[in-house]
Coordinates of N, CA and C in Angstrom, one line a residue:
M1195 N 18.3 -13.2 20.3 CA 17.4 -12.2 19.9 C 17.4 -12.3 17.9
V1196 N 16.2 -11.3 17.2 CA 17.0 -11.7 15.6 C 17.7 -10.6 15.8
A1197 N 18.2 -11.0 14.2 CA 19.4 -9.9 14.5 C 19.3 -9.2 13.2
I1198 N 18.0 -8.3 13.4 CA 18.0 -7.3 12.0 C 19.0 -6.2 11.3
K1199 N 18.8 -6.1 10.0 CA 20.2 -5.8 9.0 C 19.5 -4.3 9.2
A1200 N 18.3 -3.7 8.6 CA 18.0 -2.3 8.7 C 16.2 -2.3 8.5
V1201 N 15.6 -0.8 8.5 CA 14.2 -0.9 8.6 C 14.3 -0.9 7.0
A1202 N 13.3 -1.6 6.8 CA 12.9 -2.8 4.8 C 11.7 -0.9 4.7
H1203 N 11.0 -0.7 5.3 CA 9.7 0.0 5.3 C 9.2 0.4 6.1
F1204 N 8.2 1.8 6.6 CA 7.2 2.1 7.2 C 6.2 2.7 6.4
S1205 N 5.3 3.1 6.5 CA 4.2 3.1 6.0 C 3.3 4.8 7.0
I1206 N 2.8 5.9 6.0 CA 2.0 6.9 6.3 C 1.5 6.9 5.6
P1207 N -0.3 7.1 6.4 CA -1.1 6.8 5.9 C -1.4 8.4 5.6
V1208 N -2.0 8.6 4.2 CA -2.7 9.7 3.6 C -4.0 9.8 2.8
S1209 N -4.5 10.9 2.6 CA -5.9 11.1 2.5 C -5.7 11.0 0.0
D1210 N -4.7 11.8 0.2 CA -4.7 12.0 -1.0 C -3.5 11.9 -2.2
I1211 N -3.3 9.9 -2.8 CA -1.7 9.9 -3.0 C -1.3 10.9 -3.6
A1212 N -1.5 11.2 -4.6 CA -1.2 11.7 -6.0 C -0.4 13.4 -4.6
R1213 N -1.7 13.9 -4.2 CA -1.0 14.9 -3.3 C 0.4 15.1 -2.3
S1214 N -0.1 14.0 -1.8 CA 0.9 13.7 -0.5 C 1.9 13.1 -1.6
T1215 N 2.3 12.0 -2.4 CA 3.2 11.4 -3.8 C 4.1 13.9 -4.1
R1216 N 3.5 14.7 -4.3 CA 3.8 15.3 -5.1 C 4.6 16.0 -3.5
F1217 N 3.6 16.1 -1.9 CA 4.9 16.4 -0.8 C 6.2 15.9 -0.7
Y1218 N 5.8 14.6 -0.7 CA 7.2 13.8 -0.5 C 8.2 13.6 -1.1
T1219 N 8.1 14.1 -2.5 CA 9.1 13.8 -3.4 C 9.4 15.4 -3.9
E1220 N 8.7 16.5 -3.5 CA 9.7 18.0 -4.0 C 9.4 18.9 -3.0
I1221 N 9.2 18.3 -1.6 CA 9.0 19.3 -0.4 C 10.2 18.6 0.5
V1222 N 10.0 16.2 0.6 CA 11.0 16.2 1.9 C 12.2 15.5 1.6
G1223 N 12.1 15.5 -0.4 CA 13.0 14.8 -0.9 C 13.6 13.4 -1.6
C1224 N 12.2 12.7 -1.2 CA 12.4 11.4 -1.4 C 11.5 11.0 -3.0
K1225 N 12.3 9.8 -3.5 CA 12.0 9.4 -5.2 C 10.8 8.8 -5.3
H1226 N 10.3 9.1 -5.7 CA 9.2 7.7 -6.3 C 9.1 7.2 -6.9
L1227 N 9.1 6.0 -6.7 CA 9.2 4.3 -7.8 C 8.1 3.4 -8.4
S1228 N 7.0 3.6 -7.2 CA 5.6 3.0 -7.5 C 5.0 3.2 -7.7
T1229 N 3.5 3.8 -8.4 CA 2.5 3.7 -7.4 C 1.2 2.8 -8.6
V1230 N 0.9 1.5 -7.2 CA -0.3 0.4 -7.5 C -1.4 1.1 -8.5
P1231 N -1.4 0.1 -9.6 CA -2.7 0.2 -10.3 C -3.7 1.0 -10.2
R1232 N -4.2 0.5 -8.9 CA -5.7 0.8 -8.2 C -5.4 2.3 -7.6
G1233 N -4.4 2.5 -7.7 CA -4.3 4.8 -6.5 C -4.3 4.3 -5.4
D1234 N -4.0 3.7 -4.3 CA -3.8 3.0 -2.7 C -2.5 3.4 -2.4
M1235 N -1.8 3.5 -3.2 CA -0.5 2.7 -2.8 C 0.3 3.5 -3.9
A1236 N 1.6 4.1 -2.9 CA 2.6 4.9 -3.5 C 3.9 4.5 -2.3
F1237 N 5.1 3.8 -3.4 CA 6.2 3.5 -2.6 C 7.2 4.8 -2.7
L1238 N 7.8 5.1 -2.1 CA 8.7 5.9 -2.4 C 10.1 5.8 -1.4
D1239 N 11.7 5.8 -2.1 CA 12.5 5.9 -1.8 C 12.8 7.5 -0.7
A1240 N 13.7 6.0 0.5 CA 13.9 8.0 1.2 C 15.2 7.3 1.9
T1241 N 16.2 7.7 0.4 CA 17.8 6.7 0.9 C 17.6 5.5 1.5
A1242 N 17.3 4.3 0.6 CA 17.4 3.4 1.2 C 16.6 2.4 1.7
T1243 N 15.6 3.4 1.9 CA 14.1 2.7 3.0 C 13.2 3.9 2.1
C1244 N 12.7 2.5 2.1 CA 11.0 2.4 1.0 C 9.7 2.6 2.1
L1245 N 9.7 3.8 2.0 CA 8.0 5.0 2.0 C 7.2 4.5 1.5
I1246 N 5.9 4.0 2.3 CA 4.7 3.1 1.2 C 3.7 4.1 1.8
L1247 N 3.3 5.3 0.6 CA 2.2 6.0 1.5 C 0.2 5.5 1.1
V1248 N 0.3 5.1 2.1 CA -1.2 4.2 2.3 C -2.3 5.1 2.4
K1249 N -3.3 5.1 1.4 CA -4.6 5.7 1.3 C -5.3 5.5 2.4
R1250 N -6.2 6.2 2.7 CA -6.8 5.7 4.3 C -8.1 7.1 4.7
D1251 N -9.3 7.3 4.5 CA -10.2 8.1 4.6 C -9.8 9.4 5.6
P1252 N -10.4 10.6 5.2 CA -9.5 11.6 6.4 C -10.8 11.6 7.2
P1253 N -10.8 12.6 8.5 CA -9.5 12.9 8.9 C -8.3 12.1 8.7
I1254 N -7.2 11.8 8.9 CA -5.5 11.7 9.2 C -5.8 11.8 10.7
N1255 N -5.2 12.4 11.4 CA -4.8 13.4 12.4 C -5.4 14.2 12.5
P1256 N -7.0 14.4 12.8 CA -8.0 15.0 13.9 C -7.4 16.0 14.6
V1257 N -6.3 15.5 15.1 CA -5.6 16.9 16.6 C -4.4 16.5 16.3
L1258 N -3.8 17.8 15.5 CA -2.6 18.1 15.2 C -1.4 18.0 16.7
D1259 N -0.4 18.2 16.4 CA 1.1 17.5 16.9 C 2.1 18.2 16.6
E1260 N 2.0 19.7 17.9 CA 3.3 19.8 17.2 C 4.4 20.1 18.4
R1261 N 5.0 19.0 18.3 CA 6.3 18.9 19.4 C 7.0 17.3 19.0
G1262 N 6.3 16.7 17.7 CA 6.4 15.4 17.1 C 6.7 14.4 18.1
G1263 N 6.0 14.1 18.9 CA 6.0 13.3 19.7 C 5.5 11.3 18.7
V1264 N 4.7 11.6 17.5 CA 4.6 10.9 16.9 C 5.1 11.1 15.7
H1265 N 6.4 10.3 15.1 CA 6.7 11.7 14.0 C 7.8 10.3 13.3
H1266 N 7.8 11.0 12.1 CA 9.3 10.5 10.5 C 9.9 11.6 11.2
A1267 N 11.4 10.8 11.4 CA 12.3 11.6 11.4 C 13.5 11.7 9.9
F1268 N 13.7 12.0 9.3 CA 14.2 12.6 8.0 C 16.1 12.9 8.0
A1269 N 16.9 12.6 8.4 CA 18.4 13.3 8.5 C 19.2 13.2 7.1
I1270 N 18.7 15.3 7.5 CA 19.5 16.0 7.0 C 21.3 16.5 7.0
A1271 N 21.9 16.6 5.6 CA 23.7 16.7 5.9 C 23.9 18.1 6.4
H1272 N 24.7 18.0 6.8 CA 24.9 19.7 8.2 C 24.8 20.5 7.6
D1273 N 26.2 20.8 6.6 CA 26.4 22.0 5.9 C 25.1 22.1 5.0
E1274 N 23.4 21.1 4.3 CA 22.3 21.6 4.2 C 20.9 21.6 4.6
Y1275 N 21.4 21.5 6.3 CA 19.9 21.9 7.1 C 19.4 23.0 7.0
E1276 N 20.2 24.3 7.5 CA 19.0 25.3 7.3 C 18.5 25.9 5.5
T1277 N 19.5 25.3 4.7 CA 18.5 25.1 3.8 C 17.7 24.5 2.9
A1278 N 17.2 22.6 3.8 CA 16.7 22.2 3.7 C 15.5 23.6 4.6
L1279 N 15.6 23.7 4.8 CA 13.9 24.9 6.4 C 13.9 25.9 5.1
D1280 N 14.4 25.9 4.6 CA 14.3 28.0 3.9 C 13.5 26.9 2.8
H1281 N 13.6 25.9 2.4 CA 13.2 24.8 1.2 C 11.4 25.0 1.3
L1282 N 11.3 24.3 2.3 CA 10.3 23.9 4.0 C 9.4 25.2 3.4
R1283 N 10.2 26.5 3.5 CA 9.4 28.0 4.0 C 8.8 28.3 2.4
A1284 N 10.1 27.7 1.5 CA 9.9 28.8 0.4 C 7.9 28.1 -0.8
Y1285 N 7.9 27.0 0.0 CA 6.9 26.1 -0.7 C 6.0 26.0 0.2
G1286 N 5.9 27.0 1.6 CA 4.8 27.6 2.4 C 4.5 26.3 3.3
V1287 N 5.3 25.6 3.7 CA 5.4 24.3 5.0 C 6.1 25.2 5.9
E1288 N 5.2 25.6 7.3 CA 5.7 25.8 8.4 C 6.4 25.4 9.6
I1289 N 7.3 25.8 10.0 CA 7.4 25.0 11.1 C 7.5 25.0 12.5
S1290 N 6.6 23.9 13.0 CA 5.8 23.9 14.0 C 6.9 24.1 15.5
F1291 N 8.0 24.1 15.2 CA 8.7 23.5 16.6 C 10.2 23.2 15.9
K1292 N 11.4 23.8 16.9 CA 12.7 23.6 16.3 C 13.6 23.8 17.4
E1293 N 14.3 23.0 17.7 CA 15.4 22.6 19.0 C 16.7 22.3 18.0
D1294 N 17.6 22.5 19.4 CA 19.3 21.3 19.4 C 19.0 20.8 20.1
R1295 N 19.0 19.9 19.8 CA 19.0 18.9 21.3 C 20.3 17.6 21.6
Q1296 N 20.6 17.9 22.7 CA 21.8 16.9 22.7 C 22.4 16.6 23.8
G1297 N 23.1 15.5 24.4 CA 23.4 14.3 25.3 C 22.1 13.6 25.2
G1298 N 21.4 13.1 24.2 CA 19.9 11.8 24.4 C 20.6 11.1 23.4
V1299 N 20.2 9.9 23.3 CA 19.8 9.0 21.9 C 20.3 9.3 20.2
L1300 N 19.9 10.4 20.3 CA 20.0 11.4 19.4 C 19.8 12.4 18.9
N1301 N 21.2 13.0 18.8 CA 21.7 14.2 18.8 C 21.9 15.5 17.9
G1302 N 21.2 16.4 17.4 CA 21.1 17.4 16.8 C 20.7 18.5 16.5
R1303 N 20.2 19.8 15.8 CA 19.4 20.5 15.6 C 17.5 19.7 14.4
R1304 N 17.5 20.4 15.1 CA 16.1 19.4 14.6 C 14.7 20.4 14.2
A1305 N 13.7 20.2 13.2 CA 12.3 21.5 13.1 C 12.1 20.2 12.8
Y1306 N 10.6 21.0 13.2 CA 9.2 19.9 12.8 C 8.0 20.5 12.0
F1307 N 8.0 19.8 10.8 CA 7.0 20.1 10.3 C 6.0 19.4 9.7
H1308 N 4.5 20.0 8.7 CA 3.3 18.9 9.3 C 3.2 18.1 6.8
D1309 N 2.6 17.2 7.2 CA 2.5 16.6 5.6 C 1.3 17.7 5.4
P1310 N 0.4 17.3 4.5 CA -0.3 17.4 3.7 C -1.7 17.0 4.8
D1311 N -1.8 16.2 5.6 CA -2.4 15.0 6.0 C -2.3 15.2 7.8
G1312 N -1.4 16.3 8.2 CA -1.0 16.2 9.7 C -0.3 15.8 10.1
T1313 N 0.3 14.8 9.3 CA 1.4 13.6 10.0 C 2.9 14.5 10.5
V1314 N 3.1 14.3 11.9 CA 4.4 15.5 11.8 C 5.7 14.7 11.4
L1315 N 6.2 14.8 10.5 CA 7.5 14.7 9.7 C 8.7 16.3 10.8
E1316 N 10.0 15.2 10.7 CA 11.2 16.1 11.1 C 12.5 16.5 9.8
F1317 N 13.1 16.6 10.0 CA 14.2 17.7 9.2 C 15.6 17.2 10.6
I1318 N 16.4 16.4 10.4 CA 17.4 16.5 11.7 C 18.9 16.4 11.2
D1319 N 19.4 17.6 11.9 CA 21.0 18.1 11.4 C 21.6 16.9 12.3
L1320 N 21.5 15.3 12.3 CA 22.2 14.4 13.2 C 23.7 14.2 13.2
T1321 N 24.2 14.8 14.4 CA 25.2 14.7 15.0 C 26.2 13.3 16.0
S1322 N 25.0 12.5 16.2 CA 25.3 11.4 16.9 C 24.1 10.4 17.3
Y1323 N 23.9 9.4 16.9 CA 22.9 8.6 17.1 C 23.8 7.4 18.4
A1324 N 23.3 7.5 19.5 CA 23.5 6.2 20.6 C 23.8 4.8 20.2
G1325 N 22.9 4.7 18.8 CA 22.7 3.3 18.8 C 24.1 2.6 17.7
S1326 N 24.6 4.3 17.1 CA 25.8 3.3 16.3 C 26.6 2.4 17.1
G1327 N 27.4 1.2 15.8 CA 28.9 1.1 16.5 C 28.2 0.2 18.0
S1328 N 27.2 -0.2 17.5 CA 26.6 -1.1 18.6 C 25.9 -2.6 18.7

């Protein structure tokens, strides 16, 4: 078996690089690293994991998923979770679903919302992960 060290990067399709870069930096909390000269890819840092925004023609997500079946989750510090949700609301981002899931692989309070293209994102107050320490 291959022994991976970490997730190096993941990509999210977007219809407007500048708009999505603003969303992922100002609202989600990523740090902008670079946008390629041709303007069709932006590299962001999501706490030591690279998130790449890749330009694609709209519609990106023609059918919105409200419960986060396919999504990207960002862990939020326990004492900053409610503040993070207030931050979303302050930017007019609707929280489409909230729950506190316990007894599974990834446990904690979570809230789902959408980026400007309808990609489902999650803020999670990650209290435990079954994969840690294994």
